[in-house]
Each structure stands twice: as C-alpha cells, then as structure tokens.
Coordinates of C-alpha atoms in Angstrom, one line a residue:
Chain A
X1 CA -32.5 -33.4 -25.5
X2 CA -28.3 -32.0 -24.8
X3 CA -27.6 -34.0 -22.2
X4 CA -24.5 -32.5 -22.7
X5 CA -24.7 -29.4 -22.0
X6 CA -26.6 -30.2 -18.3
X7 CA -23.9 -32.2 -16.7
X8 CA -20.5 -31.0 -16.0
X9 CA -21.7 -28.3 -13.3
X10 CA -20.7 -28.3 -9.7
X11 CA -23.0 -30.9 -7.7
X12 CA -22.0 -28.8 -4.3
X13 CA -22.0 -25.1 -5.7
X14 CA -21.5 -23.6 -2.4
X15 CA -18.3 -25.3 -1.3
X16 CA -16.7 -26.3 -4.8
X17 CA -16.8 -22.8 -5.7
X18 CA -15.2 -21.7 -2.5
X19 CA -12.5 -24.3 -2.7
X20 CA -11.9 -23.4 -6.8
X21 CA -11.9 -19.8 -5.8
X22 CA -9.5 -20.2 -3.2
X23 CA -7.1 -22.0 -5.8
X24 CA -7.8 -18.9 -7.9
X25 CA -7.0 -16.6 -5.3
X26 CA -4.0 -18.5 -4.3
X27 CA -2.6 -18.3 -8.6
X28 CA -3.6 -14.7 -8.9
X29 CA -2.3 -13.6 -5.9
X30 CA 1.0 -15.5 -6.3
X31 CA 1.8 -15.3 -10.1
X32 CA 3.9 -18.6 -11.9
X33 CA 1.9 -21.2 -8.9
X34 CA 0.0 -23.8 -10.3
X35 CA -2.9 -24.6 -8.1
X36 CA -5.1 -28.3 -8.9
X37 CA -9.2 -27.2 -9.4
X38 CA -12.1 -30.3 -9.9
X39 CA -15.5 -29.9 -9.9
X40 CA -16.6 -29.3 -13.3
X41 CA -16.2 -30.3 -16.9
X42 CA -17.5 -28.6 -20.0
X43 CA -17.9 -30.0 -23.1
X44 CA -14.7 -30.2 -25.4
X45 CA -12.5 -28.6 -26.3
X46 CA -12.3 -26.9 -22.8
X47 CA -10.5 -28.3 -20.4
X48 CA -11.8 -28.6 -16.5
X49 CA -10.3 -26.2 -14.9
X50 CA -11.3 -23.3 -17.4
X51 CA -14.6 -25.3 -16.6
X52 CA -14.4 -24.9 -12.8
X53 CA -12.8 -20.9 -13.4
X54 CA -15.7 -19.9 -15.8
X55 CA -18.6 -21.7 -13.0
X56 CA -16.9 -19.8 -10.3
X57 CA -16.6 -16.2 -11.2
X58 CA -18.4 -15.7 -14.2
X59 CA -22.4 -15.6 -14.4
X60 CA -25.7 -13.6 -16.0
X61 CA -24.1 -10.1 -15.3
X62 CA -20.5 -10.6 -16.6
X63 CA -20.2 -11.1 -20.8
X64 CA -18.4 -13.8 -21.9
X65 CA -16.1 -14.3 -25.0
X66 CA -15.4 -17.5 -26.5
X67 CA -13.1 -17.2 -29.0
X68 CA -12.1 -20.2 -31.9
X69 CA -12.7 -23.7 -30.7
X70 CA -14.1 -22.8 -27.5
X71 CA -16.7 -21.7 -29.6
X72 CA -18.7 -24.4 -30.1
X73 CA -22.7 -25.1 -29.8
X74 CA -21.7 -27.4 -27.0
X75 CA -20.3 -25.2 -25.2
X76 CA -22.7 -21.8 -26.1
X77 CA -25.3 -25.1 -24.5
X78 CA -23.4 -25.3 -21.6
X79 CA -22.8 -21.8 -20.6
X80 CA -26.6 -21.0 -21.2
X81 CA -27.7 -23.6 -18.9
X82 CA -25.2 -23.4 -16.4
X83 CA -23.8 -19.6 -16.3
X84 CA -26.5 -17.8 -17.9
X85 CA -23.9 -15.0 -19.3
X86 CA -24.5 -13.6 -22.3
X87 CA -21.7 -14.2 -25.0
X88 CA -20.3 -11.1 -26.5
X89 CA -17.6 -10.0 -29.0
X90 CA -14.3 -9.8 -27.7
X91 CA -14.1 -6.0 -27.2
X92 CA -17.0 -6.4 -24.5
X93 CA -15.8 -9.3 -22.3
X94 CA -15.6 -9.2 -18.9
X95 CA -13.8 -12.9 -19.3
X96 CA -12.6 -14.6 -22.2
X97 CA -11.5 -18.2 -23.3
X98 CA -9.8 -19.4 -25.9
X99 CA -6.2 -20.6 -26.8
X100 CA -3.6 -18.2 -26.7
X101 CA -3.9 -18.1 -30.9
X102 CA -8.0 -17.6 -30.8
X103 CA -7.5 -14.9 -28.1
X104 CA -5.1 -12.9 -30.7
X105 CA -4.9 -10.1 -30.8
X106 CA -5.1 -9.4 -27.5
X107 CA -4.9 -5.9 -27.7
X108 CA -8.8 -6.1 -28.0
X109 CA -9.8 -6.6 -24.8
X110 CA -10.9 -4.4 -22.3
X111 CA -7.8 -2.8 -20.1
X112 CA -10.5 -0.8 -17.6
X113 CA -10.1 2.8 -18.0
X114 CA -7.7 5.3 -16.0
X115 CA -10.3 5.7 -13.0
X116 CA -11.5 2.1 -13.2
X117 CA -9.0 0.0 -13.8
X118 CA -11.0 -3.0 -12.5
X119 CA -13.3 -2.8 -15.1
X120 CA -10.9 -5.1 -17.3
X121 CA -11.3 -8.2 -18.8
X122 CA -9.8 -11.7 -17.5
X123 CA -8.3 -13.8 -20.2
X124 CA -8.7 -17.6 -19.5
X125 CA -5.4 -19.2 -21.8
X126 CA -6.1 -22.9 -22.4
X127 CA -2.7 -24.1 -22.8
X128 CA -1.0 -27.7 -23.6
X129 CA 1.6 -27.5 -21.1
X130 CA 1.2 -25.5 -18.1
X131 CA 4.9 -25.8 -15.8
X132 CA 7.5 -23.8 -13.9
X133 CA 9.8 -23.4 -16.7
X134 CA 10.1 -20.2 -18.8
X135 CA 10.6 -16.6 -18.5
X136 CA 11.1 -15.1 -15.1
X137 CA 8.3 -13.4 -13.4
X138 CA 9.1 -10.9 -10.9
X139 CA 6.4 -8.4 -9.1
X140 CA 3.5 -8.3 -6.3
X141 CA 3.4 -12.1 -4.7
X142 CA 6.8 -13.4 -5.9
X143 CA 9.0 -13.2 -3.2
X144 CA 12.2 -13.1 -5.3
X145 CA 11.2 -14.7 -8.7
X146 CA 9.4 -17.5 -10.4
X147 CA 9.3 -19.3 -13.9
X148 CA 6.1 -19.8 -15.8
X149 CA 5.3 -21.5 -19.3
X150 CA 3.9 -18.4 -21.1
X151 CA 2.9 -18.3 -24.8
X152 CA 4.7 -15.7 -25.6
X153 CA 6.4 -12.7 -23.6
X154 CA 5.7 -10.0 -25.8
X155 CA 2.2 -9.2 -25.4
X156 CA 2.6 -9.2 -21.4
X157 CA 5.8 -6.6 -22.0
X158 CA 3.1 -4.7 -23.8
X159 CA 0.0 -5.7 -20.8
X160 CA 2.7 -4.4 -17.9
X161 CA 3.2 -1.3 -20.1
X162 CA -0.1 -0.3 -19.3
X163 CA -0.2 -1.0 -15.8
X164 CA -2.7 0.0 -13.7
X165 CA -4.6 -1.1 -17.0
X166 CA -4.5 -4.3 -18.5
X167 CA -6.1 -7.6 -18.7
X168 CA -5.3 -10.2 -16.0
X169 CA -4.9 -14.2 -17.7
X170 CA -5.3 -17.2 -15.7
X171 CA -3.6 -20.6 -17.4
X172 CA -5.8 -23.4 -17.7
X173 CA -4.1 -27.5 -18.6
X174 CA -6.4 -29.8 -18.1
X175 CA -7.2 -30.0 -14.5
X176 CA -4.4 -27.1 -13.2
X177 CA -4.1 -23.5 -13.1
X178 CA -2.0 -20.2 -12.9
X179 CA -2.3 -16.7 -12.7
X180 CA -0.6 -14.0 -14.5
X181 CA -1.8 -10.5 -13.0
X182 CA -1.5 -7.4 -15.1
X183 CA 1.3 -6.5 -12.0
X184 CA 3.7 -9.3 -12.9
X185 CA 6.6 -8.5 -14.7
X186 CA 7.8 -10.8 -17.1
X187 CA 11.6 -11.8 -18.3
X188 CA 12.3 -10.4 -21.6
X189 CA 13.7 -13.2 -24.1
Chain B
X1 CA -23.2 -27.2 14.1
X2 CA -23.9 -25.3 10.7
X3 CA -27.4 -23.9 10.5
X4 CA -29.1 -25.0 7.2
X5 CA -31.6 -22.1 6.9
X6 CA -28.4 -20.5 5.5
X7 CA -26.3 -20.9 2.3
X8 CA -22.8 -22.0 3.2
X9 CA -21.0 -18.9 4.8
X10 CA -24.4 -16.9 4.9
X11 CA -24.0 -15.3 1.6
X12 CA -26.0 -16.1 -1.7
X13 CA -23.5 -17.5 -4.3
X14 CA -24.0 -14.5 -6.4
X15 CA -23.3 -12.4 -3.9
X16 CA -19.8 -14.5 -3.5
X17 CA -19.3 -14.4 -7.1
X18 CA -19.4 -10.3 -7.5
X19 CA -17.1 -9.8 -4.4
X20 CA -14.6 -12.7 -5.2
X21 CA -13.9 -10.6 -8.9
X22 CA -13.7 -7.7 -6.7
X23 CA -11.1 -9.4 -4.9
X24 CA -9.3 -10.6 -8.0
X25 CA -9.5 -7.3 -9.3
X26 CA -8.1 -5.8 -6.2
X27 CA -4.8 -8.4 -5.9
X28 CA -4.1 -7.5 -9.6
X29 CA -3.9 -3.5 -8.6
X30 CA -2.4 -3.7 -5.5
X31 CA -3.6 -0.6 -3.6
X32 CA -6.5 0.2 -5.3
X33 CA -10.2 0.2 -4.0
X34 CA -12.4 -1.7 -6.5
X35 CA -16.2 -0.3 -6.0
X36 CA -18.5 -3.5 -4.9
X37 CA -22.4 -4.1 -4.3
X38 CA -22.0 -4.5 -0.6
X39 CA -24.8 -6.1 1.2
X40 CA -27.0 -5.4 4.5
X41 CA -25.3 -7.9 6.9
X42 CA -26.7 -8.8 9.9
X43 CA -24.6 -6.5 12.0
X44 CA -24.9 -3.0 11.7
X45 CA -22.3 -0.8 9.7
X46 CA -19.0 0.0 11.7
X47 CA -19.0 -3.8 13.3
X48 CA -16.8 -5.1 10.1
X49 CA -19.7 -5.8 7.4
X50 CA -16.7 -5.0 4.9
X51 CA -14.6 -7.6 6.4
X52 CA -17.6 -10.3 7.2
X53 CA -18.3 -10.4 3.3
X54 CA -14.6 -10.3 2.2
X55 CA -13.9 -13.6 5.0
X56 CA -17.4 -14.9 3.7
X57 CA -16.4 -14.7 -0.3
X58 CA -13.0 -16.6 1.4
X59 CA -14.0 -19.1 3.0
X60 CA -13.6 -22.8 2.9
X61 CA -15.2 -25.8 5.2
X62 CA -11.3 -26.9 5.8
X63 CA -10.6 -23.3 7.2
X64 CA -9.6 -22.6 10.9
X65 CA -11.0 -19.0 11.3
X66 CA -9.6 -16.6 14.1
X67 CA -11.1 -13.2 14.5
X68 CA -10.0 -10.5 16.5
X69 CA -10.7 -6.7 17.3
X70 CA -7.7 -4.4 18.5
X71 CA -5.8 -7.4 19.1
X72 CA -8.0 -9.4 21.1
X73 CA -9.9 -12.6 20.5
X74 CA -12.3 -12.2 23.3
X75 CA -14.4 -8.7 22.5
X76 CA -17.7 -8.8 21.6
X77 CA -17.2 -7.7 18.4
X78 CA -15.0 -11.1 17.5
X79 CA -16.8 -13.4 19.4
X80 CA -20.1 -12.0 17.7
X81 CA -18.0 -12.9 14.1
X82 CA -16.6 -16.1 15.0
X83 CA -20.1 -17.4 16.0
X84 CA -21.1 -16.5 12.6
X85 CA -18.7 -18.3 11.0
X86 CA -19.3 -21.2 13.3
X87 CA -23.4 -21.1 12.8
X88 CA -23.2 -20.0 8.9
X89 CA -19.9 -22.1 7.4
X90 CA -19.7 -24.6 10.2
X91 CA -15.8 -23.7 10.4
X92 CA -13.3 -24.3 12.9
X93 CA -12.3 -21.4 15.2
X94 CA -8.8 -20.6 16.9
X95 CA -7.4 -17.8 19.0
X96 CA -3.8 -19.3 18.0
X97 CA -2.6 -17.0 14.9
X98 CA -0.3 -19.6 13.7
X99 CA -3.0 -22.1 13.3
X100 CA -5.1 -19.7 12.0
X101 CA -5.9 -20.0 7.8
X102 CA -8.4 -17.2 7.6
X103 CA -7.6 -13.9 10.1
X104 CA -10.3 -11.5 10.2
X105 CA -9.2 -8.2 12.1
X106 CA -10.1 -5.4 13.9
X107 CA -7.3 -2.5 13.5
X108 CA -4.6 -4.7 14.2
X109 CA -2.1 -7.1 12.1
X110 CA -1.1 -10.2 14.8
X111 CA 2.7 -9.9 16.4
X112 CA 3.0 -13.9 15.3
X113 CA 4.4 -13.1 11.9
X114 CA 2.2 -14.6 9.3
X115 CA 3.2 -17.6 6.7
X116 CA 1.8 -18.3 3.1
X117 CA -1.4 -20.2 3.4
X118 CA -3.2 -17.5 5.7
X119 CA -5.2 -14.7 4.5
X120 CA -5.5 -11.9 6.7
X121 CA -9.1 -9.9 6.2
X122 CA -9.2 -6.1 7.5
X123 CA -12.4 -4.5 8.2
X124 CA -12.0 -1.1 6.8
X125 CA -14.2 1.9 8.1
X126 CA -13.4 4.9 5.7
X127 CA -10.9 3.0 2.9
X128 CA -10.3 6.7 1.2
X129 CA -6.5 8.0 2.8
X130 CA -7.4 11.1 1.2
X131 CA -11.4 11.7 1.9
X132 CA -10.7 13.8 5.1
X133 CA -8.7 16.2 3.0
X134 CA -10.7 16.2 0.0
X135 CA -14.5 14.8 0.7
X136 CA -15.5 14.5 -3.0
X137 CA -15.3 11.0 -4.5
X138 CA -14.9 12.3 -8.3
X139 CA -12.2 14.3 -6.9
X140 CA -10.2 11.6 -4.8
X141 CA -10.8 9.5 -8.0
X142 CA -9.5 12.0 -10.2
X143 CA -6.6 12.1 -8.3
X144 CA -5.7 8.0 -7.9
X145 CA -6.0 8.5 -12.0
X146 CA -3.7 10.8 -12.2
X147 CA -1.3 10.2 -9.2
X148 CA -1.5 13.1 -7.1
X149 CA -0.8 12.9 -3.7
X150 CA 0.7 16.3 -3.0
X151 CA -2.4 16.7 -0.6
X152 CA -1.3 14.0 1.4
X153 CA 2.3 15.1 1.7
X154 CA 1.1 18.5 2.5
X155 CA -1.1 17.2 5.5
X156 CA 1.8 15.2 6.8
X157 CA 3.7 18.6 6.5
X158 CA 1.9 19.9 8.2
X159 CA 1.3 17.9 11.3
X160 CA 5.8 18.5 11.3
X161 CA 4.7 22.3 11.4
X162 CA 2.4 21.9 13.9
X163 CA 3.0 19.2 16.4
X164 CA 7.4 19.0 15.4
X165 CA 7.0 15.4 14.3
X166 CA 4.2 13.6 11.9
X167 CA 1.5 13.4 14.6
X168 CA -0.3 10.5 12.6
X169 CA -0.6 7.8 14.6
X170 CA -2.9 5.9 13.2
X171 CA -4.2 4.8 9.6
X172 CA -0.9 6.2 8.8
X173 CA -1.0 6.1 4.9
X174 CA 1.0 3.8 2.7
X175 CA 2.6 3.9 -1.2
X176 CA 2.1 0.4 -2.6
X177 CA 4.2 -0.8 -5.6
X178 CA 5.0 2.7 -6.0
X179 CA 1.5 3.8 -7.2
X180 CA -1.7 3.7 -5.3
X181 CA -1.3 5.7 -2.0
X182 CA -3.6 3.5 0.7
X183 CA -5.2 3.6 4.2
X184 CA -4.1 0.6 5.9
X185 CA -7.2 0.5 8.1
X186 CA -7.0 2.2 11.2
X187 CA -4.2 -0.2 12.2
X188 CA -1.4 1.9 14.8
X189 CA 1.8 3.0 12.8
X190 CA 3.1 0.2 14.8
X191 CA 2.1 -2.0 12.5
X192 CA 2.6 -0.6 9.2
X193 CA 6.3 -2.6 8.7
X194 CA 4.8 -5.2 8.4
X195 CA 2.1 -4.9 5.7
X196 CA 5.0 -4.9 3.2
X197 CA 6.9 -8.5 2.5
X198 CA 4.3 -10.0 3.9
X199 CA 3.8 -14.1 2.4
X200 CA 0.0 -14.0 3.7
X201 CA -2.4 -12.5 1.4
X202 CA -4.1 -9.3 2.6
X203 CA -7.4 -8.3 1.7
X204 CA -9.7 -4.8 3.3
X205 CA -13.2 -4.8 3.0
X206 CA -15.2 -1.5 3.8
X207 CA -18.6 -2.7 3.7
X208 CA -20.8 1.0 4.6
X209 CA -17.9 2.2 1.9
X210 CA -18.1 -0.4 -0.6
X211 CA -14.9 -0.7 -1.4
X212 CA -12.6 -4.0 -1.5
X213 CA -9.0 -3.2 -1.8
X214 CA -5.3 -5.8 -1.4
X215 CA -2.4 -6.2 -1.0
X216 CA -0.8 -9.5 -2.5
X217 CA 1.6 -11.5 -1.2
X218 CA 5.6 -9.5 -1.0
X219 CA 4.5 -6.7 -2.2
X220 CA 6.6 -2.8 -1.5
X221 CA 4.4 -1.1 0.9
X222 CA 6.0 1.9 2.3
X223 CA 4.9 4.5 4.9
X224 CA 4.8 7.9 3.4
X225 CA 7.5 10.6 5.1
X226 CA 9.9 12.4 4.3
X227 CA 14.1 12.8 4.4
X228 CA 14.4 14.7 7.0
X229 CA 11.4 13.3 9.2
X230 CA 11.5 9.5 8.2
X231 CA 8.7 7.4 9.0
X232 CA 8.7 5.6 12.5
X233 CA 6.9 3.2 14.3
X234 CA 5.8 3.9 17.4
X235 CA 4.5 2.0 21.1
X236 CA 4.0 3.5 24.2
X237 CA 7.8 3.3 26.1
X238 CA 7.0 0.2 28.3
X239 CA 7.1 -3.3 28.5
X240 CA 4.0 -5.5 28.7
X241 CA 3.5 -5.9 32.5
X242 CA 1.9 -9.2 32.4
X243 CA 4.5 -11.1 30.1
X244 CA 7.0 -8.4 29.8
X245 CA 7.3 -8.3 25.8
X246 CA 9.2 -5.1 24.5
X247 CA 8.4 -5.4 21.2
X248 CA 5.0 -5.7 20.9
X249 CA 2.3 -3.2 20.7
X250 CA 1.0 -1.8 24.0
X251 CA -2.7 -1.4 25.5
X252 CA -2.7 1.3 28.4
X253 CA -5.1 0.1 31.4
X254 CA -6.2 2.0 33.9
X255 CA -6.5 0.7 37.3
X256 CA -7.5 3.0 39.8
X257 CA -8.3 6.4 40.4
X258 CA -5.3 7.4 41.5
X259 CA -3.3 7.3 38.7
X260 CA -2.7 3.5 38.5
X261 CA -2.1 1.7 35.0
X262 CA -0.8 -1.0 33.2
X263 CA 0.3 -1.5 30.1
X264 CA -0.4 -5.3 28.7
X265 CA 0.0 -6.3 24.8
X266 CA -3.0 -5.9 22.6
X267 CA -2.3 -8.8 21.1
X268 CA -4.3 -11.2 23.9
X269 CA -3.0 -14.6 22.0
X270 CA 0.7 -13.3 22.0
X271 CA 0.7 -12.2 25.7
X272 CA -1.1 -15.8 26.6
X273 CA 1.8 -17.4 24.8
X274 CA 4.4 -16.5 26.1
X275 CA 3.2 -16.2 29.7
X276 CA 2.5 -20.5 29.0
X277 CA 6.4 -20.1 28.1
X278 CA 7.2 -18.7 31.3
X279 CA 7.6 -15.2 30.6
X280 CA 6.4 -12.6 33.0
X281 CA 6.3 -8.8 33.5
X282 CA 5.6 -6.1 36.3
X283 CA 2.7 -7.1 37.7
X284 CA 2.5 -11.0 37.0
X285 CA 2.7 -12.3 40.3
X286 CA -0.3 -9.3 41.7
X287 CA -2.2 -11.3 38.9
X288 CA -1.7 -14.7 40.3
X289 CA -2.3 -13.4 43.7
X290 CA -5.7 -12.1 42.6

C-alpha cells in the first residue's frame, strides 16, 4: 500500500481551503505579495504550498500538467487519490506545475481565446527563492510598484503582449506564495 | 452557532472550487465577466444569489462579515444574508465598515473609505452594460472581443440630445484598465469615483446571470463621457438632516402628505457615526423629541 500518496491532504477541507484561497486571492489580486499557505504536503519534489494551491482550486474537472520532476509516480499517486484530475499534456492544462525550466516553453499553454479569455491556463512556478527583489512590477493591484523574484522577464514581456490572453503564474517556495497575473507589467532588464 | 447540517459557508466544496477560479480568472482580467455554474440558493433570484456565492467562495471563520442593501445594514434583505452567514460559516457580523473584512452590498459602495484587507462583494442583477442596447449574448461577446463600444458612447449621446446632460444616473458604465467597458452594479454615479484606486479588492457576482466579474486592488476605472460633457457625480442638493453630512449620498423620505420630506444618508452606519460624534442636521432635535 502508498501510504504516500494518502497523507498530505487537508484534514479540515472546508476551512483550510478557504483560508489557502484567501492567501491566493490576496497574491493574485496584489501581484509581487508573498502570502504564507499550510495545510498540505505532496510528495517531493513539490513543495507545500504548490501542494495547498493544487488541493484548493484544482480537481476532477480541471486537467492538470505536471511537467519534469513534478512528474513523478508519487505524485501522479497523490493527485489521483486526492484531486482526482486527470493529467494532460501541456497544451490542455487548465494548471500546471513544474519549475520554471520543466514549464519551458511556455508558449504552450493555453492563453483562452479572444471571447474567453478565462479559459487559460494557471502556471504553478516552483521556485528556490521567492523575495521582493527583482524587476519592477507595475499594473492592476500595485498601488505604485513592487519587486518580485521572477525567473526571467522575457516571457512575461511576451505574456502582457497578449493581454487580455495569457496564462496567469502563481510562485510557490516552500511554504509561500505569489501571484503574477497576466495584467502585471513587468520591468524590462 | 454554526448549523452542522451545512458544509462550512453553505456551499459544497466543489461548488467553492469552480467559483473561486472564476474569481481568479476575473482579478487577472479586470473588467471582464467570466461565465460560472451558478447555483439555486436558498433565496430567490434578484435577492443577491450572485453575491451570496461570491461572499460564500470568500469566506473565512476569522472574517467579520457586514452586509448591506442601498446602504443600510438593517433591511430585510441584509439581515436575511447576515443570518446566513452567521447559521452557515458561524462568522462574526458588524454594521461598522471599518471593522468589516468581508462587505457584501446592495447597490452601494460604503462612504468609510475602504483599506487593504477588505473585500467588497456586489450583487449584480444584469452584469452586461451593453445588454439593453444589444440583447444578444454572441453579439455583446463579439463586441468585448473586439472592443467596440461605440454603442455605448452613442446611447450616452444620446441621453445629451435628449435630456441636455447624460441622464444616467445609475449603473453608469465604466472603462477598466483601458479595455473592458463594465456595469458597476446598479450603484448611483455617486459612487462610481470611488471604484477606481481603491486598496480593497472588489468582486460582482450575478448569480440569475452567471457571471463573476473584478476589479483588483488600484486599478484605472473611469466613467465613460465625453470632452465637452465630462462625467459627474451626482447627490440630491441637501445635507443629511439627521447628521448634517454634505458629502454623502442622500436617501429622499417622505413624511407626510403634504409635501414633507427629508433627506437622511443612505449609508445607515455613516449617519450613526457621526451623530455618536456629535454631529446633527435639520431635523435632529424633532428626532429626539419623538
């Protein structure tokens, strides 16, 4: 028996959830803040908090990518029994999860189309290092601006390009997050 | 006393799940109106189903919830919601906006200016701004895609032609980020200022629509006009007569028939506030007599 992949969930769904949505809700809607989630752990390599993000928005009708590492049978385990979502290629992902280097290229992934933009993916970025220092971010819920680690500011150059397309990214370290909304417009460097 | 026959805050957790990535969805396109499977609440349509699921997908045990409907905290319509809350999530209530972390609202944004931390829920009856000038869904879709609002320009024209002056009182429509054109809810014109800038997150839910649209955080909303008849918002020429405010937005009262009235704020926990500060208008001391 994978004992393994049946711990790790939420032991209170109904509350955890709300509170790890409301951090969520907090990053997305205020780009470059980093907001502490617990709750949940799945196995390695992720870390908790894309853990606690993956429990609390993503389930049996939303397909799942998991791109290099993340793609392990402990994890596959985990989502099954947990999630229930069915794991897809990237081009069909609702979310995603993955180092910045597994998600490449990110050009894949679904940017909605011109009358449904919402119907885009949601990269979740497992990063080392996850701190208000970086580019400048600028845009809807920054009153003035903010600083972000980002991977790169290339591809988001690109992402704001396409705007009201694009995928949206949350940035997972260990236990913390950020958002990075497809609004956001990032410092060029 | 939170009633266990329920989940927490009423909804089933998938339900919660498919509106919260509508709400995602909808902060990172400000403006635009992201379908969603809206449910049969236990209230009918028009008595803010939209807004009930939208506060329900929200909120947290730690939340202090205050509800109100044109203003007021004490209508049947937000007494009937906070009771929810209180039965279904076991929050705690407030009529006090500043104390308030969850708003859910009735065609009115509080005169307390808001602060980060507070999310501000709108219960949204028709979410379109441009279904009573073209009633075809494909059609206003079409034109979101493509960015064409001349229709809307044209109808404010025309109330110019018409009336001399943008007759559009209220539900006046708004640009946000300099793309989606959006209904603000019925809200008066009054109010429109200050949707844009605003640090509390804003979030409409049209439940018989099903439709959940936002507005993060300082974000550029601004009021559609023109050069020549610039956009501006508007109260009834009066200040409140029972704590003699003249800035805030007015509710006319009738009082006899004879052609009595009053006009008091709509905002109930504003007026209380600052009549407990000592302020006091027209017909304060006929109050206290009575």
């Amino acid at each position: 028996m994978i004992t393994a992949a049946l711990s790790g969930g939420f032991i209170d769904a109904p509350v955890q959830s709300a509170r790890a949505f409301r951090a969520i809700l907090e990053a997305m809607a205020r780009p470059g803040t980093i907001h502490p989630v617990d709750g949940a752990a799945a196995p390695e390599p992720l870390s908790v908090a894309a853990s606690v993000a993956l429990l609390t928005l993503a389930d049996g009708t939303t397909p799942v990518h998991l791109a290099g590492g993340a793609n392990s049978a402990l994890v596959r385990d985990w989502i099954a029994f947990h999630i229930g979502a069915p794991l897809v290629a990237a081009e069909a992902a609702d979310f995603a999860v993955g180092t910045w280097q597994d998600l490449q290229p990110v050009t894949r992934f679904r940017i909605g189309q011109p009358d449904y933009p919402d119907r885009s993916a949601t990269l979740i970025v497992e990063v080392d290092r996850l701190v208000n220092h970086g580019p400048a971010l600028t845009g809807p819920g920054i009153a003035l601006a903010t600083w972000l680690s980002l991977p790169e500011t290339e591809a988001f150059h690109a992402n704001r390009a396409l705007f009201p397309l694009g995928f949206d990214c949350l940035f997972t370290c260990a236990n913390r997050l950020a958002g990075l909304p497809r609004s956001t417009k990032v410092e060029k460097l | 006393m939170t009633d266990q026959a329920y989940n927490f805050a009423y909804l089933d957790e998938q339900t919660k799940r498919m509106i919260r990535r509508a709400i995602l969805k909808g902060i990172a396109v400000p403006g635009y109106q992201v379908p969603f499977a809206s449910r049969e609440m236990p209230m009918p349509y028009g008595w803010g189903t939209g807004g009930v699921q939208v506060t329900s997908a929200c909120l947290v045990p730690e939340d202090r919830l205050k509800v109100i409907d044109q203003g007021a905290d004490d209508t049947t319509n937000a007494v009937s919601i906070r009771k929810f809350f209180q039965r279904t999530a076991g929050v705690a209530v407030t009529e006090a906006t500043a104390e308030a972390t969850v708003i859910q609202t009735r065609h009115r944004i509080p005169e307390t200016p808001l602060h980060e931390g507070q999310i501000l829920v709108y219960q949204v009856p028709i979410p379109e701004p441009l279904r009573f000038l073209e009633p075809r869904e494909t059609e206003t879709r079409k034109m979101h895609e493509l960015e064409e609002y001349g229709l809307m320009h044209v109808k404010l024209y025309e109330d110019i032609a018409r009336h001399g002056t943008i007759a559009t009182s209220y539900a006046y429509p708004v640009k946000v980020e300099g793309r989606y054109v959006m209904d603000p809810s019925p809200i008066p014109k009054f109010d429109n200022p200050k949707l844009g800038q605003n640090p509390a997150i804003q979030l409409f839910g049209a439940g018989r629509e099903q439709r959940i649209y936002a507005l993060p955080p300082f974000t550029e909303v601004v009021s559609l006009d023109f050069d020549d008849h610039p956009f501006e918002p508007s109260k009834a020429p009066h200040d409140c007569d029972l704590c003699g405010a003249r800035d805030s937005y007015l509710d006319e009262v009738i009082t006899d028939d004879r052609g009595g009235r009053m006009f008091v704020c709509s905002d109930t926990d504003f007026c209380a506030g600052r009549q407990a500060d000592g302020h006091r208008g027209r017909l304060s001391a006929v109050e206290a007599v009575q």
